[in-house]
Coordinates of C-alpha atoms and ligand atoms in Angstrom, one line a residue:
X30 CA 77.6 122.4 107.0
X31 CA 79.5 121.5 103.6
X32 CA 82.7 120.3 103.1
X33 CA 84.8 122.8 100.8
X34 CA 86.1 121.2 97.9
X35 CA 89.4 120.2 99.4
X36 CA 88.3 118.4 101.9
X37 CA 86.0 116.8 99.6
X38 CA 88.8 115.6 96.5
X39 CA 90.2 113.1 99.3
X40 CA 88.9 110.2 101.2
X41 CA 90.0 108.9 104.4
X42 CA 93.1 107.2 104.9
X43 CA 92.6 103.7 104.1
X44 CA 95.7 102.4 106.2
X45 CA 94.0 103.8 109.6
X46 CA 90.5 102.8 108.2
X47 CA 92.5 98.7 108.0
X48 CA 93.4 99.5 111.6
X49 CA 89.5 99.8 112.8
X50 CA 89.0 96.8 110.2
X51 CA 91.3 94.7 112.1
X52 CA 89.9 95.8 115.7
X53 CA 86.3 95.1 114.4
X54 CA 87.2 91.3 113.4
X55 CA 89.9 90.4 115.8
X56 CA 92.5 90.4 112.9
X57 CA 96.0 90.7 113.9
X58 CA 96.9 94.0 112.4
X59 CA 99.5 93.6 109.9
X60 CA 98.0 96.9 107.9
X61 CA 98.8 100.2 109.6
X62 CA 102.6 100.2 110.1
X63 CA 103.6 100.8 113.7
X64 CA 105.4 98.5 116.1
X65 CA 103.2 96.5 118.6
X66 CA 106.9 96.2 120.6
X67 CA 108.3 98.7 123.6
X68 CA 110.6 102.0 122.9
X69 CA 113.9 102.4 124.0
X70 CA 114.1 102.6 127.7
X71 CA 116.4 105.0 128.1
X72 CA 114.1 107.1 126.1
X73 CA 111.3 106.5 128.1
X74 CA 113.1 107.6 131.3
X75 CA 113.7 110.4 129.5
X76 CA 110.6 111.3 128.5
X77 CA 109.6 110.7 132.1
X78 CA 112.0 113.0 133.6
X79 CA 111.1 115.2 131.0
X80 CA 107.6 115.9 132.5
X81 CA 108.8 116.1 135.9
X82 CA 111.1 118.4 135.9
X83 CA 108.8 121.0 134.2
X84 CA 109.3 120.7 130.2
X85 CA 105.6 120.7 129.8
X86 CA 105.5 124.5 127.7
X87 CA 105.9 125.6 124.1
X88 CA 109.4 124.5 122.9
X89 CA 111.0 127.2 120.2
X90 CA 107.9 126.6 117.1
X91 CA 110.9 125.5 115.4
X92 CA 112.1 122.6 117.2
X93 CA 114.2 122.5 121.0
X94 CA 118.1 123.4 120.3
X95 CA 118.7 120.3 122.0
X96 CA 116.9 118.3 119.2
X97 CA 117.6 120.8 116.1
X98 CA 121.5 119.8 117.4
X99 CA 120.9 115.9 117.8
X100 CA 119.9 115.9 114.2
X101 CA 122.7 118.2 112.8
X102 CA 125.1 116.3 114.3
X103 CA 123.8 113.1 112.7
X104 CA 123.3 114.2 109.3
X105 CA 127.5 115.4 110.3
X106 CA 128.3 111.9 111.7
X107 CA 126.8 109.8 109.0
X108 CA 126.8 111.7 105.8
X109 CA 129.5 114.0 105.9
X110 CA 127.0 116.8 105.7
X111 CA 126.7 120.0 107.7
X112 CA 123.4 122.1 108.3
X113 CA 123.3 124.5 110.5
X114 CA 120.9 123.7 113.4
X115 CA 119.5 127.8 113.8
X116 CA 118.3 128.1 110.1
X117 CA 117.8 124.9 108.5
X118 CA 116.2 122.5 110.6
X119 CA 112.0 122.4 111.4
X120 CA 110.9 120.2 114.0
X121 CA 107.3 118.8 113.0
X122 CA 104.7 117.0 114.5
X123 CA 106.3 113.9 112.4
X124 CA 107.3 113.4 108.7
X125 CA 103.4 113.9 108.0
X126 CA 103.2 117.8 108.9
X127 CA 106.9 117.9 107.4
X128 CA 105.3 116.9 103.8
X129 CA 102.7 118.8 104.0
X130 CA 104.3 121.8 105.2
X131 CA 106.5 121.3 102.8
X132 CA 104.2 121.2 99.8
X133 CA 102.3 124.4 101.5
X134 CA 105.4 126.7 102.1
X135 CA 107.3 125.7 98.3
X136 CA 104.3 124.9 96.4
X137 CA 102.1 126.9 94.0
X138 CA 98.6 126.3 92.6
X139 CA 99.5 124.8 89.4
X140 CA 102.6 123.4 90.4
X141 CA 103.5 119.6 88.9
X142 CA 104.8 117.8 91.8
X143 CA 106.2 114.0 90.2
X144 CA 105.2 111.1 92.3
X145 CA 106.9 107.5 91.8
X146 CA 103.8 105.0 91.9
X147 CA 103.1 102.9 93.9
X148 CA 103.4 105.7 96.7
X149 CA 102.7 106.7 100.5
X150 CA 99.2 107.8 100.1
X151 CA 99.5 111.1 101.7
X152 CA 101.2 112.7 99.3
X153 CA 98.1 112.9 97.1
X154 CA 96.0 114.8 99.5
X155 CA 99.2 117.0 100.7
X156 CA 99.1 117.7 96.5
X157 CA 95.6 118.9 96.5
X158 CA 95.8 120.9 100.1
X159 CA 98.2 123.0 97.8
X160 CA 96.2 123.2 95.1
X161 CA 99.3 121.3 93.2
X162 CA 99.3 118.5 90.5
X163 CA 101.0 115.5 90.7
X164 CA 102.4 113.2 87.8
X165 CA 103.1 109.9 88.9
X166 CA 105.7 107.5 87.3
X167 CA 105.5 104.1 87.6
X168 CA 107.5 102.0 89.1
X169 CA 107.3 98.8 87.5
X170 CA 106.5 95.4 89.3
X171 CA 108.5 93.0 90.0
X172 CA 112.0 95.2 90.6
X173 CA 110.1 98.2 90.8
X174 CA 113.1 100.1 89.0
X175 CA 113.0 103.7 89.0
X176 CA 112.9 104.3 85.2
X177 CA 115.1 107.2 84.2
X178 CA 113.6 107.9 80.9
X179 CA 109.9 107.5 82.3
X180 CA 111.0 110.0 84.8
X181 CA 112.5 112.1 82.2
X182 CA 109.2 112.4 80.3
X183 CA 106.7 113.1 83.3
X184 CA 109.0 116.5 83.9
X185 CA 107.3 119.5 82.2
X186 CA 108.0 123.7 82.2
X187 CA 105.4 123.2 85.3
X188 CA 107.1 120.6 87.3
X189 CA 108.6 122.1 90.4
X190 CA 108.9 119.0 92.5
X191 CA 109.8 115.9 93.3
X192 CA 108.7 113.0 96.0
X193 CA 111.4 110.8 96.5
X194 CA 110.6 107.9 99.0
X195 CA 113.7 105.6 99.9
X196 CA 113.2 102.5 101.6
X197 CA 110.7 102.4 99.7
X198 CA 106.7 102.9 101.2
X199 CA 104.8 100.2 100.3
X200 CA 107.6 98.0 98.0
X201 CA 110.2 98.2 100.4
X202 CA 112.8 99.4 97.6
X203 CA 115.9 101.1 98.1
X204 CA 117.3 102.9 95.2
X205 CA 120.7 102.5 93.9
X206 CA 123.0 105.0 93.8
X207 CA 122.7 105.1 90.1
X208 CA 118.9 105.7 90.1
X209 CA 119.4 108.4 92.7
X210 CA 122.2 109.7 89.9
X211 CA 119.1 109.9 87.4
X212 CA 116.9 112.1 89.9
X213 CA 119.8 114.4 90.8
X214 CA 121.1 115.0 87.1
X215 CA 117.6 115.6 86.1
X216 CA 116.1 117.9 89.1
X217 CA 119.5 119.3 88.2
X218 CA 118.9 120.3 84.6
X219 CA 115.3 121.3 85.1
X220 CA 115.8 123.3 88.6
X221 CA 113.2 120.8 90.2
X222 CA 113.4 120.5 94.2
X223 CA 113.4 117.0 95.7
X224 CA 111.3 116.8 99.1
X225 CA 112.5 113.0 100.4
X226 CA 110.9 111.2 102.6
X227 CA 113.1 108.9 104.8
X228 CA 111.3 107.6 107.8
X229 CA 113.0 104.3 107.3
X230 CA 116.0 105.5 106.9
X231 CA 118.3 102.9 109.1
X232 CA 115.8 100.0 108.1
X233 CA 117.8 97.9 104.9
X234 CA 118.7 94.9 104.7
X235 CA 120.2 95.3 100.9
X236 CA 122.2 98.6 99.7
X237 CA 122.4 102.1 101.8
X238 CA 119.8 104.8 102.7
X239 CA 122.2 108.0 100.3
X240 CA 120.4 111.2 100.9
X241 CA 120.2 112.7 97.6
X242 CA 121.3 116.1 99.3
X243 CA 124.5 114.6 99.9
X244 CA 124.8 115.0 95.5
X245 CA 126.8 117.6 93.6
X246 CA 124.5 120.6 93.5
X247 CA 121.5 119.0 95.0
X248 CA 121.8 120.6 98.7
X249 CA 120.4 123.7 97.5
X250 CA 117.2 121.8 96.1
X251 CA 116.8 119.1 98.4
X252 CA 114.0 119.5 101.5
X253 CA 115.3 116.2 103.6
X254 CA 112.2 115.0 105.6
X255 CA 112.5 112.7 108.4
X256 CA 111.1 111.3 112.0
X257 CA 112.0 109.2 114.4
X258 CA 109.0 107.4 114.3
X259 CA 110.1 104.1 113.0
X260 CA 113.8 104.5 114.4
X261 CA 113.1 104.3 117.9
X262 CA 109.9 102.6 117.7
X263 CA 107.7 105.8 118.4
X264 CA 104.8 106.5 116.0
X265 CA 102.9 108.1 118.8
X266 CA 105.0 110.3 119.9
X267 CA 104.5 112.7 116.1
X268 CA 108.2 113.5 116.0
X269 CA 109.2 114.5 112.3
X270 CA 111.5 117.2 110.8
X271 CA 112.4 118.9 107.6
X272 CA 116.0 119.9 106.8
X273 CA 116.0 122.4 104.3
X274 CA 118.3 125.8 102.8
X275 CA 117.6 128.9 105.1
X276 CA 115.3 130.4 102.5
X277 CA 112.9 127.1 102.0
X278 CA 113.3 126.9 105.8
X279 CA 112.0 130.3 106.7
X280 CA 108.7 129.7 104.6
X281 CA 108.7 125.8 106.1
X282 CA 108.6 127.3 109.7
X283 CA 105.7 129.8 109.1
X284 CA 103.4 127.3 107.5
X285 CA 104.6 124.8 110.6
X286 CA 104.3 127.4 113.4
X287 CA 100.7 128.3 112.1
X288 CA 99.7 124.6 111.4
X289 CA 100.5 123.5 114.7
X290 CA 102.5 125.8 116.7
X291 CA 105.5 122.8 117.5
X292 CA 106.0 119.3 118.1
X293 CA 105.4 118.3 122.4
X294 CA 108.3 119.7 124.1
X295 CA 109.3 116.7 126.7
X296 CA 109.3 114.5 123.7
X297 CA 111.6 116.6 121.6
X298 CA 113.6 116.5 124.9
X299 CA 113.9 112.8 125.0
X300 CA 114.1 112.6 121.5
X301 CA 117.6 114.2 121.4
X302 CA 118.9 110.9 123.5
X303 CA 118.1 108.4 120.6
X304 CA 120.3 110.0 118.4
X305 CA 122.7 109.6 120.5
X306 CA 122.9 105.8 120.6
X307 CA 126.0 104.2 119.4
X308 CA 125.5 102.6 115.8
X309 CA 125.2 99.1 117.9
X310 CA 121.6 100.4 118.3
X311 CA 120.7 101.0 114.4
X312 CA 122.7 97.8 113.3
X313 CA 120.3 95.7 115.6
X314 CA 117.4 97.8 113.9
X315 CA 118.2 96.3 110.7
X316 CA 119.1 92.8 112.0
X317 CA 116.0 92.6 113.7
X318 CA 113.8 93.8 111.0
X319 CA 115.5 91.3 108.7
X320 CA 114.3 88.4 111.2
X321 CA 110.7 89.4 111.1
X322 CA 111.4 90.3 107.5
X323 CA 112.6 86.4 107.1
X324 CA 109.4 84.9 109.2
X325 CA 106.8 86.5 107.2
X326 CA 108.2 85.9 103.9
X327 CA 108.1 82.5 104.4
X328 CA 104.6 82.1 105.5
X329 CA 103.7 84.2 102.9
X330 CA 105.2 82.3 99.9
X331 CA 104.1 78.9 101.3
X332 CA 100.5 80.5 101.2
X333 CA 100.5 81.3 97.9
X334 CA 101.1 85.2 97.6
X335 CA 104.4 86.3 95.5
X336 CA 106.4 89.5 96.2
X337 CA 110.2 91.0 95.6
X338 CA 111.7 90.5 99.2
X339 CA 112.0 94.1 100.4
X340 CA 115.5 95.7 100.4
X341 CA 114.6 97.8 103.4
X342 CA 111.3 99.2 105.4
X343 CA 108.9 96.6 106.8
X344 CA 106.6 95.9 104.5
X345 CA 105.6 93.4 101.5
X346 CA 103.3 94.4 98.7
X347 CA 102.1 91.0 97.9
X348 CA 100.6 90.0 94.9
X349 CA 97.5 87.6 95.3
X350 CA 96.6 86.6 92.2
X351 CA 97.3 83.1 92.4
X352 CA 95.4 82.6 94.9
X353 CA 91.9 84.9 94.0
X354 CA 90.2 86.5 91.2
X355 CA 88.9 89.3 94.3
X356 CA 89.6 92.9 93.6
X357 CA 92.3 93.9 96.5
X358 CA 89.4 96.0 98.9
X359 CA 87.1 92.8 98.8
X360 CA 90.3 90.1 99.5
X361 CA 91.3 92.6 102.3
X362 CA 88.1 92.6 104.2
X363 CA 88.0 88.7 103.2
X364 CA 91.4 88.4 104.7
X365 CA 90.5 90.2 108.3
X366 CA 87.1 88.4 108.3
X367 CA 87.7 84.3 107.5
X368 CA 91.8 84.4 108.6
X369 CA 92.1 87.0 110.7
X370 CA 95.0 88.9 109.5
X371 CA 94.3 92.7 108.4
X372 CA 96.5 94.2 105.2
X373 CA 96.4 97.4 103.3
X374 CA 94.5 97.1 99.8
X375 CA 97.0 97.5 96.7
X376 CA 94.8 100.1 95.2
X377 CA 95.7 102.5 98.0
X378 CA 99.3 103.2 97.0
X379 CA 98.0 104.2 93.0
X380 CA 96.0 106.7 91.9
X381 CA 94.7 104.5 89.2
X382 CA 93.4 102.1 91.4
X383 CA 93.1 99.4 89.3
X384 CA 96.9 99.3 89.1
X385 CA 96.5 97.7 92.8
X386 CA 93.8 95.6 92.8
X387 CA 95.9 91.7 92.6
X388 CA 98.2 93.2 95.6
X389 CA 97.9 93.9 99.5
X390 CA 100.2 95.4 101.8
X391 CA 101.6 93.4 104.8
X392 CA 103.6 95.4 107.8
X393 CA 105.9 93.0 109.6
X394 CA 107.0 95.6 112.2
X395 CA 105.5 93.6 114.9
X396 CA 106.6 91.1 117.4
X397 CA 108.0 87.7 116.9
X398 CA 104.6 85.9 118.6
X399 CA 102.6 88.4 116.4
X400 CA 104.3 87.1 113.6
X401 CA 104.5 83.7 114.3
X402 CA 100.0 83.5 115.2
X403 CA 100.0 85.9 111.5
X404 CA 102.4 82.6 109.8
X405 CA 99.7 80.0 111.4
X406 CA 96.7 82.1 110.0
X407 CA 98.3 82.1 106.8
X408 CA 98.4 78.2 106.3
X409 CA 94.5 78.2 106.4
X410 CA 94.3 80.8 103.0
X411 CA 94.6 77.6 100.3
X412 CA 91.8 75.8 102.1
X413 CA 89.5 78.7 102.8
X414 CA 90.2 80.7 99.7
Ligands
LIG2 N1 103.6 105.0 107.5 C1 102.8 104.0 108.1 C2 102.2 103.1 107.1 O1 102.4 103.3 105.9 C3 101.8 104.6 109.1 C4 100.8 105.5 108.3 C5 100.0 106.3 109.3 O2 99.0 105.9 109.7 N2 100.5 107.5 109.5 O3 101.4 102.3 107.5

């Protein structure tokens, strides 16, 4: 049997492939970003008493009312903006079927979709699933600044979209306010939509997570994509969700409820809880992710790699250079084989790959002894390099 041409324009994703990199050489696996620390308890009990008492069927394709409520009620709460649970809220099998639900249900063949670079790999195969092109705009090392007059020339009559990832996935950026200005007054002017992708929404240690929906005129052409994922600690559990106007919403929903019928029902259940955690919870998120942040940072610069501390999400694109001449794949797998410590190559956040090849990507969403045995690795790179 062949693969049809789709399935053929894309590879693998290289941050799971890291993962079985790391498990073949013993690496500690600082690639794939998940936490290697417990959940929430009270979420757990939840999920527990979930099952129990019988929530083990189809929940409403688009999302439990209990959930679709928990996550009206935040966007109320925080942003001072109010979406109406019944006709503008999909619940996904996380951010990832969000996206590409998203691109499916508002995207046409031909479509220009613009892409800062580096980016979240899975917005190149969620481009070509809808037969739509993207443009990418680079974002330029080391502030990687979002350029508003690069931006302004990768828009066309074709463009029709926009990916806008804040914190940042893989540099760890979050945008100003004035950047997110730029987008907004130019999506404005061209009628371009913005599908944002905030899974790392309450992890920043400098500036504020501003949902560009919450801009003059932009609610209309915003699809806000979310999960809970790195919130509550819960990559497993494929929790996502797209808020979106009714009409964007309605076409969301169909691609959803054929892709994958709905996200598990006693997880959407105990799902509901987290949001209802006082904002002790998500200050500690960020205080804690600032202490691992901290850790890592140092080992890293002592070993030799340089990087712009991340202003929110968990991860450092590092660049190597000082320390080898290696393309970014070969110091990877040289990495997880002679110090035992698995990262993501560079090259997989650009579709030019030789863009990548002096950086790779650490995670530092893991505990503070898996930090700590990463930090004592590092100190052997100088000698073994
Ligand atoms: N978003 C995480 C990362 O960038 C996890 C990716 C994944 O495997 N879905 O590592």
């Amino acid at each position: 049997m062949h693969p049809a041409h789709r399935a053929a324009t894309f590879t693998e994703s290289v941050i799971r492939e890291m993962t079985r990199v790391a498990r073949t050489h013993g690496a500690i696996n600082l690639a794939q970003g998940f936490p290697d620390f417990p959940m929430p308890e009270p979420m757990k009990d939840a999920a527990c008493a979930a099952i129990r008492g019988d929530v083990n069927q189809y929940a409403i394709t688009w999302g439990s009312p209990a959930l679709r409520l928990a996550i009206a009620e935040k966007y109320r709460r925080m942003h001072d903006l109010e979406i109406d649970p019944e006709r503008e809220i999909t619940v996904t099998c996380g951010a990832t079927e969000a996206m590409a639900a998203t691109f499916l249900a508002l995207l046409n063949p031909g479509d220009e979709v613009v892409i800062p670079e580096p980016f979240y790999e899975n917005y190149g195969p969620d481009g070509i699933l809808a037969g739509a092109r993207p443009v990418f705009v680079p974002l330029e090392p080391p502030a990687w600044r979002l350029d508003p007059e690069r931006l302004r020339r990768a828009f066309t009559p074709r463009t029709r979209a926009l990916v806008l990832n804040s914190p940042h996935n893989p540099t760890g950026r979050v945008f100003t306010r004035e950047e997110i200005s730029g987008v907004a007054s130019l999506c404005r002017e061209h009628g371009v939509s913005v599908f944002t992708d905030d899974p790392y929404e309450y992890i920043t240690y400098a500036g504020q997570h501003h949902p560009i929906a919450t801009w003059p005129g932009m609610r209309e052409h915003t699809v806000t994509i979310s999960s809970l994922s790195k919130t509550f600690s819960i990559t497993g559990w494929r929790i996502g969700y797209a808020v979106a106007p009714p009409e964007a919403t309605n076409a969301i929903r169909k691609v959803h409820d054929f892709l994958t019928v709905g996200a598990p029902a006693p997880l959407q259940a105990a799902a509901a809880i987290g949001f209802a955690f006082d904002a002790e919870y998500f200050n500690l998120l960020s205080l804690d992710y600032r202490r691992r942040r901290d850790l890592l940072a140092r080992a890293l610069s002592d070993a030799g790699f340089r990087f712009t501390s991340p202003e929110g999400a968990y991860y450092f694109l590092a660049d190597f250079s000082e320390l080898s001449e290696l393309p970014d794949t070969e110091f990877a797998l040289w990495l997880a084989r002679e110090i035992g410590i698995a990262t993501v190559p560079g090259s997989s956040f650009y579709h030019d790959r030789t863009l990548g090849r002096r950086y790779v990507r650490f995670a530092f969403c893991k505990k503070t002894e898996t930090l700590e045995a990463a930090a004592e690795r590092l100190t052997k790179v100088r000698a073994l390099v």
